[in-house]
């Protein structure tokens, strides 16, 4: 499978994630004081999907599943980060006066892109061209535009 096909699948899966978490937040009852069980449900879905994929690969054979301890620990850290993000996301969408998905999702997604870009340069010493820097500036300008006129809702 080409990397471009995988990139498209990842993008579409994240679209589903972002939109479905919004719908989940819409259905949180007013009397609920936390969204943590919805986040647990979300993680259970992710675990079941991963286990199904693992099972298929195991049946297929020819795969090495052994990873290094740091690989497991960093993945665990990533899971903690996504768990925190999911709880906060669900809380934003289930609030009595939730921010609109048309503001929240683009802000989170593009904000993630810009912060990741900065960390990639500072921590991983990746190089950026002038077009990437200009693109990051446009993304930041886009985030500002997404909030323009909606600051009173924040």
mmCIF file of N, CA and C in Angstrom, residues 96-143:
data_model
loop_
_atom_site.group_PDB
_atom_site.id
_atom_site.type_symbol
_atom_site.label_atom_id
_atom_site.label_comp_id
_atom_site.label_asym_id
_atom_site.label_seq_id
_atom_site.Cartn_x
_atom_site.Cartn_y
_atom_site.Cartn_z
ATOM 1 N N UNK A 96 -22.709 23.357 28.525
ATOM 2 C CA UNK A 96 -24.030 23.956 28.363
ATOM 3 C C UNK A 96 -24.037 24.980 27.226
ATOM 4 N N UNK A 97 -22.900 25.596 26.965
ATOM 5 C CA UNK A 97 -22.759 26.522 25.844
ATOM 6 C C UNK A 97 -21.511 26.110 25.054
ATOM 7 N N UNK A 98 -21.584 24.973 24.314
ATOM 8 C CA UNK A 98 -20.389 24.451 23.651
ATOM 9 C C UNK A 98 -19.920 25.368 22.525
ATOM 10 N N UNK A 99 -18.618 25.344 22.296
ATOM 11 C CA UNK A 99 -18.081 26.031 21.129
ATOM 12 C C UNK A 99 -18.477 25.233 19.892
ATOM 13 N N UNK A 100 -18.671 25.899 18.766
ATOM 14 C CA UNK A 100 -19.059 25.174 17.551
ATOM 15 C C UNK A 100 -17.920 24.316 17.012
ATOM 16 N N UNK A 101 -18.286 23.178 16.445
ATOM 17 C CA UNK A 101 -17.291 22.280 15.857
ATOM 18 C C UNK A 101 -16.505 22.983 14.760
ATOM 19 N N UNK A 102 -17.134 23.912 14.065
ATOM 20 C CA UNK A 102 -16.455 24.633 12.982
ATOM 21 C C UNK A 102 -15.328 25.528 13.486
ATOM 22 N N UNK A 103 -15.282 25.778 14.787
ATOM 23 C CA UNK A 103 -14.188 26.526 15.394
ATOM 24 C C UNK A 103 -13.242 25.576 16.125
ATOM 25 N N UNK A 104 -13.798 24.684 16.927
ATOM 26 C CA UNK A 104 -12.983 23.804 17.771
ATOM 27 C C UNK A 104 -12.095 22.877 16.936
ATOM 28 N N UNK A 105 -12.689 22.151 16.011
ATOM 29 C CA UNK A 105 -11.929 21.140 15.269
ATOM 30 C C UNK A 105 -10.817 21.777 14.432
ATOM 31 N N UNK A 106 -11.095 22.822 13.642
ATOM 32 C CA UNK A 106 -9.980 23.442 12.904
ATOM 33 C C UNK A 106 -8.898 24.023 13.819
ATOM 34 N N UNK A 107 -9.299 24.578 14.962
ATOM 35 C CA UNK A 107 -8.313 25.137 15.893
ATOM 36 C C UNK A 107 -7.417 24.039 16.451
ATOM 37 N N UNK A 108 -8.019 22.936 16.869
ATOM 38 C CA UNK A 108 -7.235 21.826 17.420
ATOM 39 C C UNK A 108 -6.333 21.229 16.348
ATOM 40 N N UNK A 109 -6.896 20.955 15.190
ATOM 41 C CA UNK A 109 -6.119 20.298 14.138
ATOM 42 C C UNK A 109 -4.993 21.197 13.637
ATOM 43 N N UNK A 110 -5.301 22.457 13.317
ATOM 44 C CA UNK A 110 -4.251 23.332 12.795
ATOM 45 C C UNK A 110 -3.279 23.769 13.885
ATOM 46 N N UNK A 111 -3.787 23.950 15.099
ATOM 47 C CA UNK A 111 -2.896 24.264 16.218
ATOM 48 C C UNK A 111 -1.905 23.141 16.454
ATOM 49 N N UNK A 112 -2.378 21.919 16.321
ATOM 50 C CA UNK A 112 -1.514 20.749 16.448
ATOM 51 C C UNK A 112 -0.424 20.771 15.381
ATOM 52 N N UNK A 113 -0.805 21.140 14.162
ATOM 53 C CA UNK A 113 0.158 21.194 13.062
ATOM 54 C C UNK A 113 1.271 22.205 13.366
ATOM 55 N N UNK A 114 0.898 23.390 13.799
ATOM 56 C CA UNK A 114 1.890 24.441 14.045
ATOM 57 C C UNK A 114 2.797 24.073 15.222
ATOM 58 N N UNK A 115 2.214 23.604 16.314
ATOM 59 C CA UNK A 115 3.030 23.232 17.480
ATOM 60 C C UNK A 115 3.951 22.064 17.138
ATOM 61 N N UNK A 116 3.443 21.083 16.403
ATOM 62 C CA UNK A 116 4.271 19.953 15.987
ATOM 63 C C UNK A 116 5.415 20.415 15.093
ATOM 64 N N UNK A 117 5.129 21.354 14.220
ATOM 65 C CA UNK A 117 6.153 21.910 13.340
ATOM 66 C C UNK A 117 7.270 22.552 14.167
ATOM 67 N N UNK A 118 6.900 23.351 15.152
ATOM 68 C CA UNK A 118 7.881 24.022 16.007
ATOM 69 C C UNK A 118 8.706 23.006 16.790
ATOM 70 N N UNK A 119 8.038 22.037 17.394
ATOM 71 C CA UNK A 119 8.747 21.008 18.167
ATOM 72 C C UNK A 119 9.652 20.182 17.254
ATOM 73 N N UNK A 120 9.196 19.887 16.042
ATOM 74 C CA UNK A 120 10.022 19.113 15.102
ATOM 75 C C UNK A 120 11.325 19.825 14.788
ATOM 76 N N UNK A 121 11.271 21.143 14.686
ATOM 77 C CA UNK A 121 12.484 21.919 14.411
ATOM 78 C C UNK A 121 13.365 21.974 15.659
ATOM 79 N N UNK A 122 12.761 22.288 16.812
ATOM 80 C CA UNK A 122 13.541 22.485 18.034
ATOM 81 C C UNK A 122 14.066 21.185 18.641
ATOM 82 N N UNK A 123 13.264 20.147 18.631
ATOM 83 C CA UNK A 123 13.646 18.900 19.303
ATOM 84 C C UNK A 123 14.288 17.896 18.336
ATOM 85 N N UNK A 124 13.677 17.733 17.155
ATOM 86 C CA UNK A 124 14.158 16.718 16.209
ATOM 87 C C UNK A 124 15.128 17.283 15.176
ATOM 88 N N UNK A 125 15.422 18.592 15.264
ATOM 89 C CA UNK A 125 16.330 19.272 14.343
ATOM 90 C C UNK A 125 15.952 19.076 12.868
ATOM 91 N N UNK A 126 14.656 19.013 12.589
ATOM 92 C CA UNK A 126 14.209 18.932 11.202
ATOM 93 C C UNK A 126 14.316 20.320 10.572
ATOM 94 N N UNK A 127 14.571 20.352 9.297
ATOM 95 C CA UNK A 127 14.765 21.614 8.593
ATOM 96 C C UNK A 127 13.470 22.032 7.906
ATOM 97 N N UNK A 128 13.228 23.345 7.893
ATOM 98 C CA UNK A 128 12.065 23.899 7.217
ATOM 99 C C UNK A 128 12.519 24.863 6.142
ATOM 100 N N UNK A 129 11.797 24.873 5.054
ATOM 101 C CA UNK A 129 12.027 25.862 4.012
ATOM 102 C C UNK A 129 11.141 27.072 4.266
ATOM 103 N N UNK A 130 11.355 28.095 3.484
ATOM 104 C CA UNK A 130 10.585 29.326 3.637
ATOM 105 C C UNK A 130 9.096 29.077 3.380
ATOM 106 N N UNK A 131 8.769 28.162 2.482
ATOM 107 C CA UNK A 131 7.358 27.863 2.216
ATOM 108 C C UNK A 131 6.676 27.222 3.427
ATOM 109 N N UNK A 132 7.384 26.341 4.149
ATOM 110 C CA UNK A 132 6.813 25.725 5.341
ATOM 111 C C UNK A 132 6.596 26.764 6.434
ATOM 112 N N UNK A 133 7.546 27.672 6.591
ATOM 113 C CA UNK A 133 7.408 28.742 7.588
ATOM 114 C C UNK A 133 6.241 29.650 7.210
ATOM 115 N N UNK A 134 6.146 29.998 5.932
ATOM 116 C CA UNK A 134 5.029 30.827 5.469
ATOM 117 C C UNK A 134 3.701 30.094 5.680
ATOM 118 N N UNK A 135 3.686 28.801 5.396
ATOM 119 C CA UNK A 135 2.470 28.009 5.607
ATOM 120 C C UNK A 135 2.049 28.001 7.065
ATOM 121 N N UNK A 136 3.014 27.865 7.967
ATOM 122 C CA UNK A 136 2.698 27.893 9.400
ATOM 123 C C UNK A 136 2.132 29.257 9.792
ATOM 124 N N UNK A 137 2.683 30.314 9.230
ATOM 125 C CA UNK A 137 2.151 31.650 9.496
ATOM 126 C C UNK A 137 0.722 31.793 9.002
ATOM 127 N N UNK A 138 0.444 31.241 7.828
ATOM 128 C CA UNK A 138 -0.924 31.279 7.297
ATOM 129 C C UNK A 138 -1.879 30.462 8.162
ATOM 130 N N UNK A 139 -1.394 29.341 8.694
ATOM 131 C CA UNK A 139 -2.225 28.524 9.581
ATOM 132 C C UNK A 139 -2.589 29.316 10.830
ATOM 133 N N UNK A 140 -1.605 29.987 11.420
ATOM 134 C CA UNK A 140 -1.866 30.805 12.608
ATOM 135 C C UNK A 140 -2.868 31.910 12.267
ATOM 136 N N UNK A 141 -2.685 32.555 11.116
ATOM 137 C CA UNK A 141 -3.640 33.585 10.685
ATOM 138 C C UNK A 141 -5.033 32.971 10.505
ATOM 139 N N UNK A 142 -5.083 31.758 9.994
ATOM 140 C CA UNK A 142 -6.360 31.067 9.825
ATOM 141 C C UNK A 142 -7.045 30.792 11.153
ATOM 142 N N UNK A 143 -6.273 30.406 12.157
ATOM 143 C CA UNK A 143 -6.838 30.172 13.490
ATOM 144 C C UNK A 143 -7.439 31.466 14.023
#
